PDB file of C-alpha atoms in Angstrom:
ATOM      1  CA  UNK U   1      15.314  -7.023 -13.860  1.00 66.00           C
ATOM      2  CA  UNK U   2      14.136  -9.472 -11.196  1.00 80.00           C
ATOM      3  CA  UNK U   3      15.854 -10.135  -7.955  1.00 81.00           C
ATOM      4  CA  UNK U   4      16.914 -13.843  -7.341  1.00 78.00           C
ATOM      5  CA  UNK U   5      15.750 -14.572  -4.156  1.00 88.00           C
ATOM      6  CA  UNK U   6      14.067 -12.540  -1.304  1.00 86.00           C
ATOM      7  CA  UNK U   7      16.908 -11.479   0.496  1.00 87.00           C
ATOM      8  CA  UNK U   8      18.180  -8.618  -2.210  1.00 95.00           C
ATOM      9  CA  UNK U   9      17.284  -5.516  -3.455  1.00 96.00           C
ATOM     10  CA  UNK U  10      16.189  -5.158  -6.969  1.00 96.00           C
ATOM     11  CA  UNK U  11      18.838  -5.020  -9.578  1.00 94.00           C
ATOM     12  CA  UNK U  12      20.225  -1.557 -10.316  1.00 94.00           C
ATOM     13  CA  UNK U  13      18.957  -1.909 -14.003  1.00 95.00           C
ATOM     14  CA  UNK U  14      15.502  -1.923 -12.599  1.00 95.00           C
ATOM     15  CA  UNK U  15      15.583   0.943 -10.570  1.00 95.00           C
ATOM     16  CA  UNK U  16      17.029   3.005 -13.064  1.00 96.00           C
ATOM     17  CA  UNK U  17      14.175   2.268 -15.333  1.00 96.00           C
ATOM     18  CA  UNK U  18      11.321   3.327 -12.705  1.00 96.00           C
ATOM     19  CA  UNK U  19      11.108   6.818 -13.975  1.00 96.00           C
ATOM     20  CA  UNK U  20      10.696   5.625 -17.857  1.00 97.00           C
ATOM     21  CA  UNK U  21       8.022   3.062 -16.530  1.00 97.00           C
ATOM     22  CA  UNK U  22       5.985   5.361 -14.392  1.00 96.00           C
ATOM     23  CA  UNK U  23       5.688   7.580 -17.564  1.00 97.00           C
ATOM     24  CA  UNK U  24       4.079   4.560 -19.348  1.00 96.00           C
ATOM     25  CA  UNK U  25       1.726   3.800 -16.491  1.00 96.00           C
ATOM     26  CA  UNK U  26       0.342   7.626 -16.681  1.00 94.00           C
ATOM     27  CA  UNK U  27       0.035   7.273 -20.347  1.00 95.00           C
ATOM     28  CA  UNK U  28      -2.046   4.183 -19.958  1.00 95.00           C
ATOM     29  CA  UNK U  29      -4.248   5.750 -17.821  1.00 94.00           C
ATOM     30  CA  UNK U  30      -6.221   7.178 -20.875  1.00 92.00           C
ATOM     31  CA  UNK U  31      -7.183   3.929 -22.200  1.00 92.00           C
ATOM     32  CA  UNK U  32      -8.543   3.015 -18.382  1.00 95.00           C
ATOM     33  CA  UNK U  33     -12.213   2.291 -18.384  1.00 95.00           C
ATOM     34  CA  UNK U  34     -14.611   1.121 -15.339  1.00 96.00           C
ATOM     35  CA  UNK U  35     -16.727  -0.946 -18.124  1.00 95.00           C
ATOM     36  CA  UNK U  36     -17.312  -4.513 -16.594  1.00 95.00           C
ATOM     37  CA  UNK U  37     -15.619  -4.008 -13.000  1.00 97.00           C
ATOM     38  CA  UNK U  38     -17.535  -5.083 -10.103  1.00 96.00           C
ATOM     39  CA  UNK U  39     -19.603  -2.368  -8.499  1.00 96.00           C
ATOM     40  CA  UNK U  40     -19.103  -0.866  -4.740  1.00 97.00           C
ATOM     41  CA  UNK U  41     -21.226  -1.434  -1.471  1.00 95.00           C
ATOM     42  CA  UNK U  42     -20.759   2.134  -0.631  1.00 97.00           C
ATOM     43  CA  UNK U  43     -18.594   0.869   2.485  1.00 98.00           C
ATOM     44  CA  UNK U  44     -15.680   3.172   3.741  1.00 98.00           C
ATOM     45  CA  UNK U  45     -12.341   2.881   2.308  1.00 98.00           C
ATOM     46  CA  UNK U  46      -9.254   4.845   3.435  1.00 98.00           C
ATOM     47  CA  UNK U  47      -6.465   4.805   1.258  1.00 98.00           C
ATOM     48  CA  UNK U  48      -2.694   5.524   2.873  1.00 98.00           C
ATOM     49  CA  UNK U  49       0.011   6.853   0.425  1.00 98.00           C
ATOM     50  CA  UNK U  50       3.936   5.552   0.543  1.00 98.00           C
ATOM     51  CA  UNK U  51       7.184   7.272   1.908  1.00 98.00           C
ATOM     52  CA  UNK U  52       7.429  10.837   1.328  1.00 98.00           C
ATOM     53  CA  UNK U  53       3.820  11.369  -0.550  1.00 98.00           C
ATOM     54  CA  UNK U  54       0.615  12.652   0.163  1.00 98.00           C
ATOM     55  CA  UNK U  55      -2.979  12.175  -0.518  1.00 98.00           C
ATOM     56  CA  UNK U  56      -2.652  13.242  -4.167  1.00 98.00           C
ATOM     57  CA  UNK U  57      -0.510  10.700  -5.317  1.00 98.00           C
ATOM     58  CA  UNK U  58      -3.826   8.549  -4.597  1.00 98.00           C
ATOM     59  CA  UNK U  59      -5.987  10.653  -6.343  1.00 98.00           C
ATOM     60  CA  UNK U  60      -6.611   8.443  -9.314  1.00 98.00           C
ATOM     61  CA  UNK U  61      -7.383   5.479  -6.916  1.00 98.00           C
ATOM     62  CA  UNK U  62      -9.833   7.125  -4.959  1.00 98.00           C
ATOM     63  CA  UNK U  63     -11.504   8.746  -7.848  1.00 98.00           C
ATOM     64  CA  UNK U  64     -12.259   4.805  -9.141  1.00 98.00           C
ATOM     65  CA  UNK U  65     -13.135   3.986  -5.892  1.00 98.00           C
ATOM     66  CA  UNK U  66     -15.636   6.547  -5.633  1.00 98.00           C
ATOM     67  CA  UNK U  67     -17.171   6.048  -9.331  1.00 98.00           C
ATOM     68  CA  UNK U  68     -17.590   2.119  -8.360  1.00 98.00           C
ATOM     69  CA  UNK U  69     -19.593   3.014  -5.471  1.00 98.00           C
ATOM     70  CA  UNK U  70     -17.171   2.783  -2.354  1.00 98.00           C
ATOM     71  CA  UNK U  71     -16.746   5.649   0.040  1.00 98.00           C
ATOM     72  CA  UNK U  72     -12.936   6.906  -0.353  1.00 98.00           C
ATOM     73  CA  UNK U  73     -11.273   8.793   2.284  1.00 98.00           C
ATOM     74  CA  UNK U  74      -7.967  10.294   2.313  1.00 98.00           C
ATOM     75  CA  UNK U  75      -5.860   9.961   5.323  1.00 98.00           C
ATOM     76  CA  UNK U  76      -5.410  13.450   5.872  1.00 98.00           C
ATOM     77  CA  UNK U  77      -2.143  13.411   7.712  1.00 98.00           C
ATOM     78  CA  UNK U  78      -0.098  15.361   5.329  1.00 98.00           C
ATOM     79  CA  UNK U  79       2.981  13.873   3.544  1.00 98.00           C
ATOM     80  CA  UNK U  80       4.033  10.433   4.739  1.00 98.00           C
ATOM     81  CA  UNK U  81       7.517  10.560   7.010  1.00 98.00           C
ATOM     82  CA  UNK U  82       6.604   7.299   8.728  1.00 98.00           C
ATOM     83  CA  UNK U  83       6.444   7.796  12.474  1.00 98.00           C
ATOM     84  CA  UNK U  84       6.995  11.632  12.154  1.00 98.00           C
ATOM     85  CA  UNK U  85       3.534  11.810  10.901  1.00 98.00           C
ATOM     86  CA  UNK U  86       1.591   9.097  12.094  1.00 98.00           C
ATOM     87  CA  UNK U  87       3.440   8.648  15.802  1.00 98.00           C
ATOM     88  CA  UNK U  88       5.523   5.880  16.893  1.00 94.00           C
ATOM     89  CA  UNK U  89       2.546   3.373  17.944  1.00 96.00           C
ATOM     90  CA  UNK U  90       0.557   4.721  14.657  1.00 97.00           C
ATOM     91  CA  UNK U  91      -1.479   6.527  16.804  1.00 98.00           C
ATOM     92  CA  UNK U  92      -2.309   9.507  14.203  1.00 98.00           C
ATOM     93  CA  UNK U  93      -3.473   7.075  11.862  1.00 98.00           C
ATOM     94  CA  UNK U  94      -5.665   4.771  14.227  1.00 98.00           C
ATOM     95  CA  UNK U  95      -7.299   8.140  15.106  1.00 98.00           C
ATOM     96  CA  UNK U  96      -8.117   8.619  11.466  1.00 98.00           C
ATOM     97  CA  UNK U  97      -9.930   5.241  11.144  1.00 98.00           C
ATOM     98  CA  UNK U  98     -11.684   5.877  14.512  1.00 98.00           C
ATOM     99  CA  UNK U  99     -12.956   9.121  13.175  1.00 98.00           C
ATOM    100  CA  UNK U 100     -14.318   7.298   9.519  1.00 98.00           C
ATOM    101  CA  UNK U 101     -15.758   4.359  11.744  1.00 98.00           C
ATOM    102  CA  UNK U 102     -17.450   7.060  14.267  1.00 98.00           C
ATOM    103  CA  UNK U 103     -18.503   8.814  11.023  1.00 98.00           C
ATOM    104  CA  UNK U 104     -20.044   5.763   9.185  1.00 98.00           C
ATOM    105  CA  UNK U 105     -21.032   3.570  11.863  1.00 98.00           C
ATOM    106  CA  UNK U 106     -19.019   0.531   9.689  1.00 98.00           C
ATOM    107  CA  UNK U 107     -15.612  -1.026   9.518  1.00 98.00           C
ATOM    108  CA  UNK U 108     -13.112   0.690   7.193  1.00 98.00           C
ATOM    109  CA  UNK U 109     -11.370  -1.511   4.391  1.00 98.00           C
ATOM    110  CA  UNK U 110      -7.920  -0.100   4.370  1.00 98.00           C
ATOM    111  CA  UNK U 111      -5.713   0.546   1.135  1.00 98.00           C
ATOM    112  CA  UNK U 112      -2.242   1.285   1.305  1.00 98.00           C
ATOM    113  CA  UNK U 113       0.719   2.163  -1.243  1.00 98.00           C
ATOM    114  CA  UNK U 114       4.026   0.802  -0.265  1.00 98.00           C
ATOM    115  CA  UNK U 115       5.176   2.306   3.469  1.00 98.00           C
ATOM    116  CA  UNK U 116       1.291   3.251   3.570  1.00 98.00           C
ATOM    117  CA  UNK U 117       0.624  -0.707   3.447  1.00 98.00           C
ATOM    118  CA  UNK U 118       2.795  -1.593   6.387  1.00 98.00           C
ATOM    119  CA  UNK U 119       1.208   1.182   8.137  1.00 98.00           C
ATOM    120  CA  UNK U 120      -2.514  -0.007   7.214  1.00 98.00           C
ATOM    121  CA  UNK U 121      -1.731  -3.877   8.359  1.00 98.00           C
ATOM    122  CA  UNK U 122       0.213  -2.517  11.884  1.00 98.00           C
ATOM    123  CA  UNK U 123      -3.198  -0.576  12.585  1.00 98.00           C
ATOM    124  CA  UNK U 124      -5.396  -3.686  11.908  1.00 98.00           C
ATOM    125  CA  UNK U 125      -3.752  -5.795  14.074  1.00 98.00           C
ATOM    126  CA  UNK U 126      -4.024  -3.196  16.907  1.00 98.00           C
ATOM    127  CA  UNK U 127      -7.684  -2.524  16.257  1.00 98.00           C
ATOM    128  CA  UNK U 128      -9.266  -5.191  14.064  1.00 98.00           C
ATOM    129  CA  UNK U 129     -12.435  -4.154  15.533  1.00 98.00           C
ATOM    130  CA  UNK U 130     -12.323  -1.223  13.496  1.00 98.00           C
ATOM    131  CA  UNK U 131     -11.014  -3.142  10.459  1.00 98.00           C
ATOM    132  CA  UNK U 132     -12.559  -4.985   7.667  1.00 98.00           C
ATOM    133  CA  UNK U 133     -10.091  -5.674   5.473  1.00 98.00           C
ATOM    134  CA  UNK U 134      -6.510  -4.984   4.437  1.00 98.00           C
ATOM    135  CA  UNK U 135      -5.311  -4.644   0.907  1.00 98.00           C
ATOM    136  CA  UNK U 136      -1.571  -3.911   0.391  1.00 98.00           C
ATOM    137  CA  UNK U 137       0.068  -2.368  -2.736  1.00 98.00           C
ATOM    138  CA  UNK U 138       3.889  -2.890  -3.361  1.00 98.00           C
ATOM    139  CA  UNK U 139       3.975  -2.879   0.305  1.00 98.00           C
ATOM    140  CA  UNK U 140       7.546  -4.729   1.488  1.00 98.00           C
ATOM    141  CA  UNK U 141       5.889  -5.710   4.742  1.00 98.00           C
ATOM    142  CA  UNK U 142       7.203  -9.260   4.409  1.00 97.00           C
ATOM    143  CA  UNK U 143      10.922  -9.274   4.332  1.00 96.00           C
ATOM    144  CA  UNK U 144      14.151  -6.774   5.730  1.00 95.00           C
ATOM    145  CA  UNK U 145      14.217  -3.328   4.371  1.00 96.00           C
ATOM    146  CA  UNK U 146      17.549  -3.970   3.116  1.00 96.00           C
ATOM    147  CA  UNK U 147      16.008  -6.102   0.426  1.00 97.00           C
ATOM    148  CA  UNK U 148      15.039  -2.550  -1.207  1.00 97.00           C
ATOM    149  CA  UNK U 149      16.741  -0.040  -2.915  1.00 97.00           C
ATOM    150  CA  UNK U 150      14.911   2.775  -0.505  1.00 97.00           C
ATOM    151  CA  UNK U 151      16.051   1.927   2.855  1.00 97.00           C
ATOM    152  CA  UNK U 152      18.387   4.981   2.827  1.00 97.00           C
ATOM    153  CA  UNK U 153      15.390   7.171   1.846  1.00 97.00           C
ATOM    154  CA  UNK U 154      13.266   5.816   4.586  1.00 97.00           C
ATOM    155  CA  UNK U 155      15.882   6.333   7.240  1.00 98.00           C
ATOM    156  CA  UNK U 156      16.426  10.210   6.075  1.00 98.00           C
ATOM    157  CA  UNK U 157      12.734  10.774   5.788  1.00 98.00           C
ATOM    158  CA  UNK U 158      12.080   9.209   8.869  1.00 98.00           C
ATOM    159  CA  UNK U 159      14.899   9.765  11.455  1.00 97.00           C
ATOM    160  CA  UNK U 160      14.852   6.020  12.094  1.00 98.00           C
ATOM    161  CA  UNK U 161      17.388   3.530  11.436  1.00 98.00           C
ATOM    162  CA  UNK U 162      16.239  -0.190  10.143  1.00 97.00           C
ATOM    163  CA  UNK U 163      18.399  -2.054  12.303  1.00 97.00           C
ATOM    164  CA  UNK U 164      16.357  -0.216  15.194  1.00 97.00           C
ATOM    165  CA  UNK U 165      14.917  -3.437  17.499  1.00 97.00           C
ATOM    166  CA  UNK U 166      11.588  -0.647  17.136  1.00 97.00           C
ATOM    167  CA  UNK U 167      11.965  -0.837  13.970  1.00 97.00           C
ATOM    168  CA  UNK U 168      12.239  -4.295  13.366  1.00 97.00           C
ATOM    169  CA  UNK U 169       9.684  -4.959  15.513  1.00 97.00           C
ATOM    170  CA  UNK U 170       7.219  -3.317  13.704  1.00 97.00           C
ATOM    171  CA  UNK U 171       8.056  -4.782  10.316  1.00 97.00           C
ATOM    172  CA  UNK U 172       7.716  -8.133  12.207  1.00 97.00           C
ATOM    173  CA  UNK U 173       3.965  -7.037  13.522  1.00 98.00           C
ATOM    174  CA  UNK U 174       3.062  -5.943  10.159  1.00 98.00           C
ATOM    175  CA  UNK U 175       4.211  -9.157   8.580  1.00 97.00           C
ATOM    176  CA  UNK U 176       1.774 -11.718  10.820  1.00 97.00           C
ATOM    177  CA  UNK U 177      -1.357 -12.995   9.394  1.00 97.00           C
ATOM    178  CA  UNK U 178      -4.311 -10.637   9.942  1.00 98.00           C
ATOM    179  CA  UNK U 179      -7.328 -11.688  11.353  1.00 97.00           C
ATOM    180  CA  UNK U 180      -9.572 -10.422   8.692  1.00 97.00           C
ATOM    181  CA  UNK U 181      -9.544 -10.758   5.097  1.00 98.00           C
ATOM    182  CA  UNK U 182      -6.390  -9.383   3.542  1.00 98.00           C
ATOM    183  CA  UNK U 183      -4.654  -8.813   0.325  1.00 98.00           C
ATOM    184  CA  UNK U 184      -1.640  -8.172  -1.461  1.00 98.00           C
ATOM    185  CA  UNK U 185      -0.921  -6.753  -5.012  1.00 98.00           C
ATOM    186  CA  UNK U 186       3.055  -6.964  -5.913  1.00 98.00           C
ATOM    187  CA  UNK U 187       5.206  -6.909  -8.893  1.00 97.00           C
ATOM    188  CA  UNK U 188       8.243  -9.093  -9.358  1.00 96.00           C
ATOM    189  CA  UNK U 189       9.833  -6.331 -11.575  1.00 96.00           C
ATOM    190  CA  UNK U 190       9.500  -3.687  -9.024  1.00 97.00           C
ATOM    191  CA  UNK U 191      12.561  -1.273  -9.022  1.00 97.00           C
ATOM    192  CA  UNK U 192      12.520  -0.285  -5.635  1.00 98.00           C
ATOM    193  CA  UNK U 193      11.398  -2.933  -3.288  1.00 98.00           C
ATOM    194  CA  UNK U 194      11.998  -6.674  -3.564  1.00 97.00           C
ATOM    195  CA  UNK U 195       8.492  -8.060  -4.921  1.00 97.00           C
ATOM    196  CA  UNK U 196       9.051 -11.176  -3.223  1.00 96.00           C
ATOM    197  CA  UNK U 197       8.361  -9.695   0.389  1.00 97.00           C
ATOM    198  CA  UNK U 198       5.208  -7.636  -0.618  1.00 98.00           C
ATOM    199  CA  UNK U 199       2.991 -10.716  -0.218  1.00 97.00           C
ATOM    200  CA  UNK U 200       2.607 -13.532   2.235  1.00 94.00           C
ATOM    201  CA  UNK U 201       4.046 -16.968   1.553  1.00 89.00           C
ATOM    202  CA  UNK U 202       3.069 -19.452  -1.092  1.00 84.00           C
ATOM    203  CA  UNK U 203      -0.317 -20.763   0.761  1.00 84.00           C
ATOM    204  CA  UNK U 204      -1.041 -17.941   3.215  1.00 91.00           C
ATOM    205  CA  UNK U 205      -4.505 -16.522   3.605  1.00 93.00           C
ATOM    206  CA  UNK U 206      -3.391 -13.164   2.445  1.00 97.00           C
ATOM    207  CA  UNK U 207      -4.087 -13.376  -1.448  1.00 97.00           C
ATOM    208  CA  UNK U 208      -1.079 -12.589  -3.571  1.00 97.00           C
ATOM    209  CA  UNK U 209      -1.939 -10.592  -6.886  1.00 97.00           C
ATOM    210  CA  UNK U 210       0.991 -10.228  -9.078  1.00 97.00           C
ATOM    211  CA  UNK U 211       1.007  -7.506 -11.642  1.00 97.00           C
ATOM    212  CA  UNK U 212       3.602  -6.299 -14.011  1.00 96.00           C
ATOM    213  CA  UNK U 213       4.690  -2.658 -12.684  1.00 97.00           C
ATOM    214  CA  UNK U 214       7.226  -0.280 -11.727  1.00 97.00           C
ATOM    215  CA  UNK U 215       7.129   1.021  -7.788  1.00 98.00           C
ATOM    216  CA  UNK U 216       6.391   4.623  -8.992  1.00 98.00           C
ATOM    217  CA  UNK U 217       2.635   5.031  -9.827  1.00 98.00           C
ATOM    218  CA  UNK U 218       1.900   1.666  -9.117  1.00 98.00           C
ATOM    219  CA  UNK U 219      -1.249   2.977  -7.918  1.00 98.00           C
ATOM    220  CA  UNK U 220      -2.140   4.667 -11.102  1.00 97.00           C
ATOM    221  CA  UNK U 221      -1.273   0.999 -13.008  1.00 97.00           C
ATOM    222  CA  UNK U 222      -4.638  -0.054 -15.240  1.00 97.00           C
ATOM    223  CA  UNK U 223      -3.979  -3.197 -14.291  1.00 97.00           C
ATOM    224  CA  UNK U 224      -3.424  -2.466 -10.514  1.00 98.00           C
ATOM    225  CA  UNK U 225      -6.864  -0.333 -10.532  1.00 98.00           C
ATOM    226  CA  UNK U 226      -8.577  -3.338 -12.073  1.00 98.00           C
ATOM    227  CA  UNK U 227      -6.867  -5.623  -9.503  1.00 98.00           C
ATOM    228  CA  UNK U 228      -8.030  -3.389  -6.406  1.00 98.00           C
ATOM    229  CA  UNK U 229     -11.707  -3.520  -7.660  1.00 98.00           C
ATOM    230  CA  UNK U 230     -12.124  -7.088  -8.561  1.00 98.00           C
ATOM    231  CA  UNK U 231     -10.119  -7.793  -4.661  1.00 98.00           C
ATOM    232  CA  UNK U 232     -12.937  -5.298  -2.983  1.00 98.00           C
ATOM    233  CA  UNK U 233     -15.678  -7.048  -5.004  1.00 97.00           C
ATOM    234  CA  UNK U 234     -14.869 -10.250  -3.821  1.00 95.00           C
ATOM    235  CA  UNK U 235     -15.152  -9.105  -0.012  1.00 94.00           C
ATOM    236  CA  UNK U 236     -18.554  -8.212  -0.362  1.00 75.00           C
TER     237      UNK U 236
END
């Protein structure tokens, strides 16, 4: 169930098992505990959802962050339909970060799931003065959309073509190394996107944390929740 190279999408079997693996993730949540996880320092954290999702999809993640002592914020932009939601220059998401920065007087840590992670990296490149760190979760920012099983839904929901020079250029921007602390949580067995394009190259400054997870509900996976807490705790 693992792609052989970073240029190909996950195998069909991995894609077919996404629903069943996501159900297991939900069941595992009943055993998740905060004991032993690093405590938060009160910093503001903006959490952005993946393609087609809303803030509801990140409820568990935001709840954990709040209980650990962070100030988690939803993105409040509705369902993520790419540029149809955030604007062609990510201006609506940038405005949300500006709003949180003005409210708290602090730089904002960005956490993005899947497409939300790509957007978070773009915002960080364009407004590094507002961003403290960027953490992506199963976000295919480092390779071609054709190395996923969801490029067709992306085109349908966003109205963009993956071969459009604007889309290609935006992804190239997201893939560039960030000027602030960054980390990428990724799964080799992801059935929607090739996990190898969800991280920077070996030896890069962006920390890569491998987990074993489906793409669906990855942000609810206990292993991922622990990884998020440990990464943020290390950025104190």
